[in-house]
Structure formats: C-alpha cells, structure tokens
Amino acid sequence: MSQETAQQAARRTAPRGGAGWALVITSVAGFMAALDNLVVTTALPSIRRDLGGALDDLEWTVSAYTLTFAVLLMFGAALGDRFGRRRLFLAGLTIFTGASAAAAMAPGIDSLIAARAVQGVGAAVMMPLTLTLLTAAVPEAKRGMAYGIWGAVNGLAVASGPLIGGSLTEHVSWHWIFWLNVPLGVALLPLARLRLAESYGTGAPLDIPGTLLASGGLFGIVYGLVRGPADGWSSSLVLTGLFAGAALLAGFVLHGSRAKNPMLPMRLFRSRAFSGINAASLLMFLGMFGSIFLLSQYMQGVLGYSPTEAGLRMLPWTGMPMIVAPIAGILSDRIGGRPVVAAGLFLQAAGLGYLASVVTADASYGAQLPGLIISGIGMALYFAPAANLVMSAVRPQEQGIASGANNALREVGGALGVAVMSSIFSAQGSYESAQSFVDGLRPALVTGAAVVALAGISALLIPGRPRAARIVAEKEPAAEPATVGS
C-alpha cells in the first residue's frame, strides 16, 4: 500500500487499540530501552572475568549503546513518520529483542560490543515512537495522567539500571541483564501488532541531507563526550569528534532553517514552549545522570554496600517516580505543565545541594535520606509534565520528530553529565581513598545542583498554558495525522 493510499484509508478506519493497551505497550518498551543505558555499569567486572578485554573494551559495552541510540533517535522518528509509526515501532522492537539475545550469548567482548551497538539501533527506532503512539491513543483530556505513568516507568528504568544490573549479576548472572529483554520483547510484538493503531506524519519525503548532518553531528559530539574521560580531552580523536560534530550540527541547524521539508524544522524552536522544555530536558539529564553515576559508586566504594544494597538505598530517589509522577501528570492537566516541571527541577537541585553538604567518608544513611527523597520527588514531578509539554508544543503530525529531538537531547545531556561530572571528580578527588573520593564527589554534586537549577530557570520560560499557544509558524492549516487500524 502506498503512503497516500494508507493515509486515505486512515481517515476511514477507527483505531483498534485502546488507551490502556497503548499505555502498557509503550511504557514497557520505553522501560526496556531506557534501562539499557546504565544496566551494564555494575556488571562490568563480571563481564571482564568471563569475556576478558581491556578497560577500554569494557567501556565500549556501555558507549556502543549510547552512541547508536543517541545518534539515530531523530532518524528513527522520521522513518516512523514517513513509513508508519507502528510499523517502525515493531521493526525497532524486533531489532532490540534480537540484539539482546545476541548480547546474552556473546562468546567474546567484541561480539558483545557489536550486539550492544545493534541494541542501540533498535532502541533509537522504538523509543521516540512510544510517545507518539501513546499520544495518538489517549484522549487529550487524559494525556497528563498517561504521560505521568509513561514518565514514571521510564524514569524508574533510567534510575534503577545500576540496581537491576547489580542484583542480576550478584545473584544470577550478568547474561540475564540482556535475557531480561527477550521475553518482554516477544510478548510485546503481537500485542503491538494487534492493539496499536497505525499513524503517519506529514508524508513528506525523507530529508537525506538533514539525516546525514544530524547523525554525523550527534555521533561526533556523543563520541567525544563518552571517550573524553577515558582518552583525555586533548586526544586528537576526542577533539576531532567534538569540533566536527559541532560543525555538522551547525550545518543541520542552517539546513533546518532553509530546507523545504527538513527533518527538524528550526521554526519549532521559535516556540517558547518547545525551546524551553528541550533546554530544561538537556540540563536536567546532565545533572541527574552524572549525579546517579557518582552516587552509586560512592555507596559501594566508600560506604561499602554491595550493588544490590546500594540500589535499594537509592530507591527513595529512583523509585519515587512510580508514586509521584502519575499525580504530577494530573496536576499538569489542571494547572499546566510549567509550574510542575519548574517545581520538580528546583526540588531536585535542592536535593543534590543537600547531598553535597552531608556526604562524608562515613556518612550514615539517615543523613542522606532527606536529600534522596527530595531529589526523587523533584525527578518525578519533572517526567510526566515534560512529556506533555513536548507533545503539546507542536502539531500532531510533528509529534514524532519532536519526541525524537527531545529524546536525542536527553541522551546527549546524559552523556555530557557523566563526562562533566567525571572530569570535575577527577580534578578534585580520586579513587585512592574514601576521603579523596568524597573530595571529588562534593564539587561534582554542587555542579549537578547548579545545572538542574538552571534547567528550572529554563522551564520558567515556557508559557503558562502551552496548549493555547501551539506552534502556528505556517499560515495554512495543518491536517490531522492519519490513523489506521491495520
């Protein structure tokens, strides 16, 4: 069926899936993709014992996924808009599930790195489409709560990756970090085929120059960020990646301003809602990823907890989205997303600042608990309204690429956060003793708090009721997105 025929059929056919099924399918798929960002970190010693490899090889088991995931997010969203969001979601889920099985069965470190890179490709196609498919299935009046649950599940996956990875490695085997995805993926595939409605974007042809510029630019930037702490910031490859990536992204911005049908129209950023929430997302993930990365090591390396014990003690932070995020979604429906997101970001900044003031070489868990709770509430208040703000700031047929752009910025923020926090830590402290670790951790947490506070300021730039101020950069009216049931 051609694109035009499919879109014509879409207008005559009611969607087969319900909001409940769409929420379950997209939340579980998003959980799988987000979890694999950090799930491997606590398993690296066990992987090295089984498969061998140098330190650089082990780092690539994390970086290979991050790179392909971040680089291809916008391209995956664009493919879904052009060829069908459900169709590409199924393709991405199939790739991700198959690559997870390949990673679990990897006979050596090189094959594991290759499987992780393919996992990132599948996740990049699947992840941005989860939010678009959910938006198409849920009535507008109920989207806040749906986004809240979706955001809670995704936030829990990002934050609990070290706990899940550590627990499986400690009590079962590191292979089960990857086997975990396989039954979930196999179960989701028929459900997604039967219960999700098909939808399309504008039907414009793929933007090949924009795709090459965005993918190349993101590759250079993310490569430089993930390799900088290991290879040194003056390394020729790191510097080449950062400068070439920045130049290509500048070209992407220029292309998006002038092309007739660009992958990401730069006019979207004229909206305070769209530009504000994307700036806040980038900065929030920068502060959050870097802080969790170091605090997880602090609890294990300094306080002496096992990976499982450390993960459990992080639950007041990492588990809070499951409790608070649905409530935050309802609040955003009633009072608008800006105050909820801004309050959440300022709370998280306060929590990180508090933790920076109490961490010592022998800090009690009780002393840390208020900071963990405050940070957890803040993170939970951010996730649900942020998704709502992104999707409500653009036209329905542009939601796929808007979701892809926001997810790409989050991934870049996360990679930047780990790189920046690690550099600050290395400049002020080390792993040589408990006290030297704390000496590096404190300034890193202060930096994280400042960055998240800056994210809160960015959120305040968003209009109070973004739904009433959707982007209308072009004068002609936009058609509703196509929806089909088969």
Coordinates of C-alpha atoms in Angstrom, one line a residue:
M1 CA 0.0 0.0 0.0
S2 CA 1.4 3.4 -0.9
Q3 CA 1.8 6.2 1.6
E4 CA -1.1 8.2 0.1
T5 CA -3.4 5.1 0.0
A6 CA -2.6 4.3 3.6
Q7 CA -3.4 7.8 4.7
Q8 CA -6.7 7.8 2.8
A9 CA -7.6 4.5 4.5
A10 CA -6.6 6.0 7.8
R11 CA -9.3 8.6 7.7
R12 CA -12.0 5.9 7.1
T13 CA -10.8 3.4 9.8
A14 CA -11.2 3.7 13.5
P15 CA -8.2 2.7 15.6
R16 CA -8.3 -0.8 17.0
G17 CA -6.3 -0.2 20.1
G18 CA -7.4 1.3 23.4
A19 CA -5.6 3.8 25.6
G20 CA -4.9 1.2 28.3
W21 CA -3.2 -1.2 25.9
A22 CA -1.2 1.6 24.3
L23 CA 0.0 2.8 27.8
V24 CA 1.1 -0.7 28.8
I25 CA 2.9 -1.5 25.5
T26 CA 4.7 1.9 25.1
S27 CA 5.6 2.0 28.8
V28 CA 7.2 -1.4 28.8
A29 CA 9.0 -0.8 25.5
G30 CA 10.3 2.6 26.8
F31 CA 11.4 0.9 30.1
M32 CA 13.4 -1.7 28.1
A33 CA 15.2 1.0 26.0
A34 CA 15.9 3.3 28.9
L35 CA 17.0 0.6 31.2
D36 CA 19.9 -0.5 28.9
N37 CA 21.5 2.9 29.3
L38 CA 23.0 2.1 32.7
V39 CA 22.2 -1.5 33.4
V40 CA 25.6 -2.7 32.3
T41 CA 27.7 -0.5 34.5
T42 CA 27.6 -2.6 37.7
A43 CA 28.2 -5.8 35.7
L44 CA 31.5 -4.8 34.1
P45 CA 33.8 -6.6 36.5
S46 CA 31.9 -9.9 36.0
I47 CA 31.8 -9.4 32.2
R48 CA 35.6 -8.9 32.2
R49 CA 36.1 -12.1 34.2
D50 CA 34.1 -14.1 31.7
L51 CA 34.9 -12.5 28.4
G52 CA 38.3 -10.7 29.0
G53 CA 39.1 -7.4 27.4
A54 CA 40.9 -4.3 28.4
L55 CA 39.3 -1.4 30.3
D56 CA 38.6 0.4 27.0
D57 CA 36.7 -2.6 25.7
L58 CA 34.6 -2.7 28.8
E59 CA 33.7 1.0 28.5
W60 CA 32.6 0.3 24.9
T61 CA 30.0 -2.1 26.1
V62 CA 28.3 1.0 27.6
S63 CA 29.4 3.5 24.9
A64 CA 28.4 1.5 21.9
Y65 CA 24.7 1.5 23.0
T66 CA 24.8 5.2 24.0
L67 CA 26.3 6.2 20.6
T68 CA 23.9 4.4 18.3
F69 CA 20.9 5.2 20.5
A70 CA 21.6 8.9 20.6
V71 CA 22.7 9.3 17.0
L72 CA 19.7 7.6 15.4
L73 CA 16.9 8.8 17.6
M74 CA 15.7 11.6 15.2
F75 CA 16.2 9.4 12.2
G76 CA 14.1 6.6 13.8
A77 CA 11.3 9.1 14.5
A78 CA 11.5 10.4 10.9
L79 CA 11.2 6.9 9.5
G80 CA 8.2 6.3 11.6
D81 CA 6.5 9.5 10.4
R82 CA 7.2 8.5 6.8
F83 CA 6.5 4.8 6.7
G84 CA 4.2 4.2 9.6
R85 CA 4.9 4.6 13.3
R86 CA 3.5 1.3 14.4
R87 CA 5.3 -0.5 11.6
L88 CA 8.7 1.1 12.5
F89 CA 8.0 0.5 16.3
L90 CA 7.6 -3.2 15.5
A91 CA 10.8 -3.2 13.5
G92 CA 12.7 -1.4 16.3
L93 CA 11.4 -3.7 18.9
T94 CA 12.3 -6.8 16.8
I95 CA 15.9 -5.5 16.4
F96 CA 16.2 -4.6 20.0
T97 CA 14.9 -8.0 21.2
G98 CA 17.2 -10.0 18.8
A99 CA 20.2 -7.9 19.7
S100 CA 19.5 -8.5 23.4
A101 CA 19.6 -12.3 22.9
A102 CA 22.8 -11.9 20.9
A103 CA 24.4 -9.9 23.7
A104 CA 23.4 -12.6 26.3
M105 CA 25.0 -15.3 24.1
A106 CA 28.1 -13.3 23.1
P107 CA 31.2 -15.5 23.1
G108 CA 33.6 -12.6 23.4
I109 CA 33.9 -8.9 24.2
D110 CA 34.0 -7.8 20.6
S111 CA 30.7 -9.6 19.8
L112 CA 29.1 -8.2 22.9
I113 CA 30.1 -4.6 21.8
A114 CA 28.6 -5.3 18.4
A115 CA 25.4 -6.6 19.9
R116 CA 25.2 -3.6 22.1
A117 CA 25.5 -1.3 19.1
V118 CA 22.7 -3.1 17.3
Q119 CA 20.6 -2.8 20.5
G120 CA 21.0 0.9 20.4
V121 CA 19.8 1.0 16.8
G122 CA 16.6 -0.9 17.8
A123 CA 16.1 1.4 20.8
A124 CA 16.6 4.5 18.7
V125 CA 13.8 3.5 16.3
M126 CA 11.5 2.2 19.0
M127 CA 11.9 4.8 21.8
P128 CA 10.7 8.1 20.2
L129 CA 7.7 6.3 18.7
T130 CA 6.4 5.1 22.1
L131 CA 5.4 8.7 23.0
T132 CA 3.8 9.4 19.6
L133 CA 1.8 6.1 19.6
L134 CA 0.6 6.8 23.1
T135 CA -0.5 10.3 22.2
A136 CA -2.5 9.0 19.3
A137 CA -4.3 6.5 21.5
V138 CA -5.1 8.7 24.5
P139 CA -7.8 11.4 24.6
E140 CA -6.3 14.8 25.1
A141 CA -8.1 15.4 28.4
K142 CA -6.4 12.2 29.9
R143 CA -2.9 12.6 28.4
G144 CA -1.4 14.2 31.6
M145 CA -2.0 11.1 33.7
A146 CA -1.0 8.7 30.8
Y147 CA 2.3 10.7 30.3
G148 CA 2.7 10.5 34.1
I149 CA 2.7 6.8 34.1
W150 CA 4.8 6.6 31.0
G151 CA 7.3 9.0 32.5
A152 CA 7.3 7.2 35.8
V153 CA 8.2 3.9 34.2
N154 CA 10.9 5.5 32.0
G155 CA 12.3 7.4 34.9
L156 CA 12.4 4.3 37.1
A157 CA 14.3 2.5 34.3
V158 CA 17.0 5.2 34.0
A159 CA 17.5 5.5 37.7
S160 CA 17.3 1.8 38.6
G161 CA 19.6 0.5 35.9
P162 CA 22.5 0.0 38.3
L163 CA 20.3 -1.7 40.9
I164 CA 18.8 -4.2 38.4
G165 CA 22.2 -4.8 36.7
G166 CA 23.9 -5.3 40.1
S167 CA 21.2 -7.6 41.5
L168 CA 21.1 -9.8 38.5
T169 CA 24.9 -10.0 38.3
E170 CA 25.3 -10.7 42.0
H171 CA 22.5 -13.3 42.4
V172 CA 22.1 -14.9 38.9
S173 CA 24.5 -14.0 36.1
W174 CA 25.4 -10.9 34.0
H175 CA 23.8 -12.7 31.0
W176 CA 20.4 -12.1 32.5
I177 CA 20.8 -8.3 32.1
F178 CA 20.2 -9.0 28.4
W179 CA 18.0 -12.1 28.6
L180 CA 15.5 -10.0 30.6
N181 CA 14.6 -8.1 27.5
V182 CA 13.8 -11.2 25.4
P183 CA 10.6 -12.4 27.0
L184 CA 9.3 -8.8 27.3
G185 CA 10.0 -8.2 23.6
V186 CA 8.5 -11.4 22.4
A187 CA 5.3 -10.7 24.5
L188 CA 5.1 -7.1 23.2
L189 CA 5.4 -7.8 19.5
P190 CA 2.0 -9.5 19.0
L191 CA 0.3 -7.1 21.4
A192 CA 1.7 -4.1 19.5
R193 CA 0.6 -5.6 16.1
L194 CA -2.9 -6.2 17.4
R195 CA -3.5 -3.4 19.8
L196 CA -1.7 -0.3 18.5
A197 CA -3.2 1.9 15.8
E198 CA -1.1 2.9 12.8
S199 CA -0.4 6.6 12.2
Y200 CA 1.8 8.7 10.0
G201 CA 3.3 12.2 10.0
T202 CA 3.2 14.7 7.2
G203 CA 4.0 12.3 4.4
A204 CA 7.0 14.5 3.3
P205 CA 9.9 12.7 1.7
L206 CA 12.8 11.7 4.0
D207 CA 15.3 14.5 4.5
I208 CA 18.6 12.8 3.4
P209 CA 20.9 15.8 3.9
G210 CA 19.3 16.6 7.3
T211 CA 19.6 12.9 8.3
L212 CA 23.3 12.8 7.4
L213 CA 24.1 16.1 9.1
A214 CA 22.2 15.3 12.3
S215 CA 23.5 11.7 12.6
G216 CA 27.1 12.7 11.9
G217 CA 26.9 15.7 14.2
L218 CA 25.4 13.7 17.1
F219 CA 28.0 10.9 16.5
G220 CA 30.9 13.3 16.8
I221 CA 29.5 15.1 19.9
V222 CA 28.5 11.9 21.8
Y223 CA 31.7 10.1 20.8
G224 CA 33.8 12.9 22.2
L225 CA 31.8 13.1 25.4
V226 CA 31.9 9.4 26.2
R227 CA 35.5 8.9 25.3
G228 CA 36.8 12.2 26.8
P229 CA 37.2 11.0 30.4
A230 CA 39.0 7.8 29.3
D231 CA 41.1 9.0 26.4
G232 CA 41.8 12.5 27.7
W233 CA 40.1 15.8 26.5
S234 CA 43.2 16.7 24.4
S235 CA 43.1 13.4 22.5
S236 CA 43.1 14.0 18.7
L237 CA 40.1 11.7 18.2
V238 CA 38.1 13.3 21.0
L239 CA 38.8 16.9 19.8
T240 CA 38.1 15.9 16.2
G241 CA 34.7 14.3 17.3
L242 CA 33.7 17.4 19.3
F243 CA 34.7 20.0 16.7
A244 CA 33.4 18.1 13.7
G245 CA 30.2 17.2 15.5
A246 CA 29.6 20.8 16.4
A247 CA 30.2 21.9 12.8
L248 CA 27.8 19.3 11.4
L249 CA 25.1 20.2 13.9
A250 CA 25.6 23.9 13.0
G251 CA 25.0 22.8 9.4
F252 CA 22.0 20.9 10.5
V253 CA 20.5 24.0 12.1
L254 CA 21.2 26.0 9.0
H255 CA 19.6 23.3 6.8
G256 CA 16.6 23.1 9.1
S257 CA 16.1 26.9 8.7
R258 CA 16.2 26.9 4.9
A259 CA 15.1 23.4 3.5
K260 CA 11.5 22.9 2.3
N261 CA 10.9 19.7 4.2
P262 CA 13.6 19.4 6.9
M263 CA 13.8 16.6 9.3
L264 CA 13.6 19.0 12.2
P265 CA 12.1 22.4 11.2
M266 CA 14.0 25.1 13.1
R267 CA 10.8 27.1 13.3
L268 CA 9.7 24.8 16.1
F269 CA 12.3 26.5 18.4
R270 CA 10.6 29.8 17.9
S271 CA 8.0 28.5 20.4
R272 CA 9.0 29.2 24.0
A273 CA 7.3 26.0 25.0
F274 CA 9.3 23.8 22.7
S275 CA 12.7 25.5 23.2
G276 CA 12.2 25.9 26.9
I277 CA 11.3 22.2 27.6
N278 CA 14.1 21.0 25.4
A279 CA 16.7 23.2 27.2
A280 CA 15.3 22.0 30.5
S281 CA 15.5 18.3 29.4
L282 CA 19.1 18.6 28.3
L283 CA 20.2 20.3 31.5
M284 CA 18.1 18.0 33.8
F285 CA 19.6 14.8 32.3
L286 CA 23.1 16.3 32.5
G287 CA 22.7 16.9 36.3
M288 CA 20.8 13.7 37.0
F289 CA 22.9 11.1 35.0
G290 CA 26.2 12.5 36.4
S291 CA 24.9 12.5 40.0
I292 CA 23.5 9.0 39.9
F293 CA 26.6 7.7 38.2
L294 CA 28.9 9.0 41.1
L295 CA 26.5 8.4 44.0
S296 CA 26.1 4.8 43.0
Q297 CA 29.9 4.4 43.2
Y298 CA 30.0 6.4 46.5
M299 CA 27.6 4.0 48.2
Q300 CA 29.6 1.0 47.0
G301 CA 33.2 2.1 47.0
V302 CA 33.1 4.4 50.1
L303 CA 30.3 3.2 52.3
G304 CA 30.9 -0.5 51.4
Y305 CA 27.4 -1.5 50.2
S306 CA 27.0 -4.3 47.7
P307 CA 25.5 -3.4 44.3
T308 CA 22.1 -4.6 45.5
E309 CA 22.3 -2.9 48.8
A310 CA 23.4 0.4 47.2
G311 CA 20.5 0.2 44.7
L312 CA 18.0 -0.5 47.5
R313 CA 19.2 2.5 49.4
M314 CA 18.8 4.7 46.3
L315 CA 15.1 3.7 46.0
P316 CA 13.8 6.8 47.8
W317 CA 15.2 8.7 44.8
T318 CA 14.9 6.2 42.0
G319 CA 11.6 4.7 43.0
M320 CA 9.8 7.9 43.7
P321 CA 8.6 8.4 40.1
M322 CA 6.3 5.4 40.4
I323 CA 4.4 7.1 43.2
V324 CA 4.6 10.8 42.4
A325 CA 4.7 11.0 38.5
P326 CA 1.1 10.0 37.9
I327 CA 0.0 12.7 40.4
A328 CA 2.2 15.2 38.6
G329 CA 0.6 14.3 35.3
I330 CA -2.9 15.0 36.7
L331 CA -1.6 18.3 38.2
S332 CA -0.2 19.3 34.8
D333 CA -3.6 18.7 33.2
R334 CA -5.2 21.1 35.8
I335 CA -2.7 23.9 36.3
G336 CA -0.4 23.5 33.3
G337 CA 3.0 21.8 32.9
R338 CA 5.3 24.8 33.6
P339 CA 4.8 25.1 37.4
V340 CA 5.0 21.4 37.9
V341 CA 8.2 20.9 35.9
A342 CA 9.9 24.0 37.4
A343 CA 9.0 23.0 40.9
G344 CA 10.3 19.5 40.3
L345 CA 13.6 20.8 38.9
F346 CA 14.2 23.2 41.8
L347 CA 13.4 20.4 44.3
Q348 CA 15.9 18.1 42.6
A349 CA 18.5 20.9 42.6
A350 CA 17.8 21.4 46.4
G351 CA 18.2 17.6 47.0
L352 CA 21.5 17.5 45.2
G353 CA 22.7 20.5 47.1
Y354 CA 21.7 18.9 50.4
L355 CA 23.5 15.7 49.5
A356 CA 26.7 17.6 48.6
S357 CA 26.6 19.1 52.1
V358 CA 26.2 15.8 54.0
V359 CA 28.4 13.3 52.1
T360 CA 31.4 12.2 54.1
A361 CA 33.7 9.1 54.2
D362 CA 31.4 7.6 56.9
A363 CA 28.0 9.3 56.4
S364 CA 25.0 7.5 57.8
Y365 CA 22.2 6.5 55.6
G366 CA 19.8 8.6 57.7
A367 CA 21.8 11.7 57.0
Q368 CA 21.5 11.1 53.2
L369 CA 17.8 10.1 53.2
P370 CA 16.2 13.6 53.1
G371 CA 18.3 14.5 50.0
L372 CA 17.4 11.3 48.3
I373 CA 13.7 11.8 48.9
I374 CA 13.7 15.5 47.8
S375 CA 15.6 14.6 44.6
G376 CA 13.2 11.7 43.9
I377 CA 10.1 13.9 44.3
G378 CA 11.7 16.5 42.1
M379 CA 12.6 14.0 39.4
A380 CA 9.1 12.6 39.5
L381 CA 7.5 16.0 39.1
Y382 CA 9.6 16.6 36.0
F383 CA 9.0 13.5 34.0
A384 CA 5.2 13.5 33.3
P385 CA 4.6 17.2 32.5
A386 CA 7.8 17.3 30.4
A387 CA 6.4 14.7 28.0
N388 CA 3.1 16.6 27.9
L389 CA 4.8 19.9 27.2
V390 CA 6.9 18.4 24.3
M391 CA 3.9 16.8 22.6
S392 CA 1.5 19.8 23.1
A393 CA 4.0 22.3 21.8
V394 CA 3.8 21.0 18.2
R395 CA 1.2 20.0 15.7
P396 CA 0.0 16.4 15.8
Q397 CA 1.8 15.3 12.6
E398 CA 5.1 16.8 14.0
Q399 CA 4.9 14.9 17.3
G400 CA 7.1 12.1 16.1
I401 CA 10.1 14.2 15.2
A402 CA 9.5 16.4 18.3
S403 CA 9.7 13.3 20.5
G404 CA 12.9 12.2 18.7
A405 CA 14.6 15.5 19.1
N406 CA 13.7 15.7 22.8
N407 CA 15.0 12.1 23.4
A408 CA 18.2 12.9 21.5
L409 CA 18.8 16.0 23.6
R410 CA 18.2 13.9 26.8
E411 CA 20.8 11.3 25.6
V412 CA 23.3 14.0 24.8
G413 CA 22.6 15.6 28.2
G414 CA 23.2 12.2 29.9
A415 CA 26.5 11.6 28.1
L416 CA 27.6 15.1 28.9
G417 CA 26.6 14.7 32.5
V418 CA 28.8 11.6 33.0
A419 CA 31.7 13.3 31.2
V420 CA 31.5 16.6 33.0
M421 CA 30.9 15.1 36.5
S422 CA 33.7 12.6 35.9
S423 CA 36.1 15.4 34.9
I424 CA 35.2 17.5 38.0
F425 CA 35.6 14.5 40.2
S426 CA 39.0 13.7 38.7
A427 CA 40.2 17.2 39.1
Q428 CA 39.3 17.4 42.8
G429 CA 39.5 13.8 44.0
S430 CA 40.3 10.2 43.2
Y431 CA 39.6 6.5 43.9
E432 CA 42.7 6.2 46.2
S433 CA 40.8 6.6 49.5
A434 CA 37.4 7.2 50.9
Q435 CA 38.2 10.8 51.7
S436 CA 39.7 11.6 48.3
F437 CA 36.5 10.2 46.7
V438 CA 34.4 12.5 48.8
D439 CA 36.7 15.4 48.0
G440 CA 35.8 14.9 44.3
L441 CA 32.2 14.0 44.8
R442 CA 31.2 17.2 46.6
P443 CA 32.1 19.7 43.9
A444 CA 30.5 17.4 41.3
L445 CA 27.2 17.3 43.2
V446 CA 27.3 21.1 43.6
T447 CA 27.8 21.4 39.8
G448 CA 24.9 19.0 39.3
A449 CA 22.7 21.0 41.6
A450 CA 23.5 24.2 39.7
V451 CA 22.9 22.7 36.3
V452 CA 19.5 21.3 37.4
A453 CA 18.6 24.7 38.9
L454 CA 19.4 26.3 35.5
A455 CA 17.0 23.7 34.0
G456 CA 14.4 25.0 36.3
I457 CA 15.0 28.6 35.1
S458 CA 14.7 27.3 31.5
A459 CA 11.3 25.7 32.4
L460 CA 10.1 29.1 33.7
L461 CA 10.5 30.4 30.1
I462 CA 7.7 28.1 29.0
P463 CA 4.3 29.8 28.5
G464 CA 1.9 29.1 31.4
R465 CA -0.7 27.3 29.2
P466 CA 1.3 25.9 26.3
R467 CA -1.8 24.2 24.8
A468 CA -3.3 27.6 24.0
A469 CA -0.1 28.6 22.3
R470 CA 0.8 25.8 20.0
I471 CA 3.2 26.5 17.2
V472 CA 1.5 28.0 14.2
A473 CA 4.5 29.1 12.2
E474 CA 2.9 28.4 8.9
K475 CA -0.3 30.2 8.0
E476 CA -2.0 27.3 6.2
P477 CA -4.0 24.9 8.4
A478 CA -2.4 21.6 9.2
A479 CA -4.2 18.3 8.5
E480 CA -4.8 15.8 11.3
P481 CA -2.5 12.8 11.5
A482 CA -3.6 9.6 9.8
T483 CA -4.7 6.7 11.9
V484 CA -5.5 3.2 10.8
G485 CA -6.3 0.0 12.5
S486 CA -4.4 -2.4 10.3

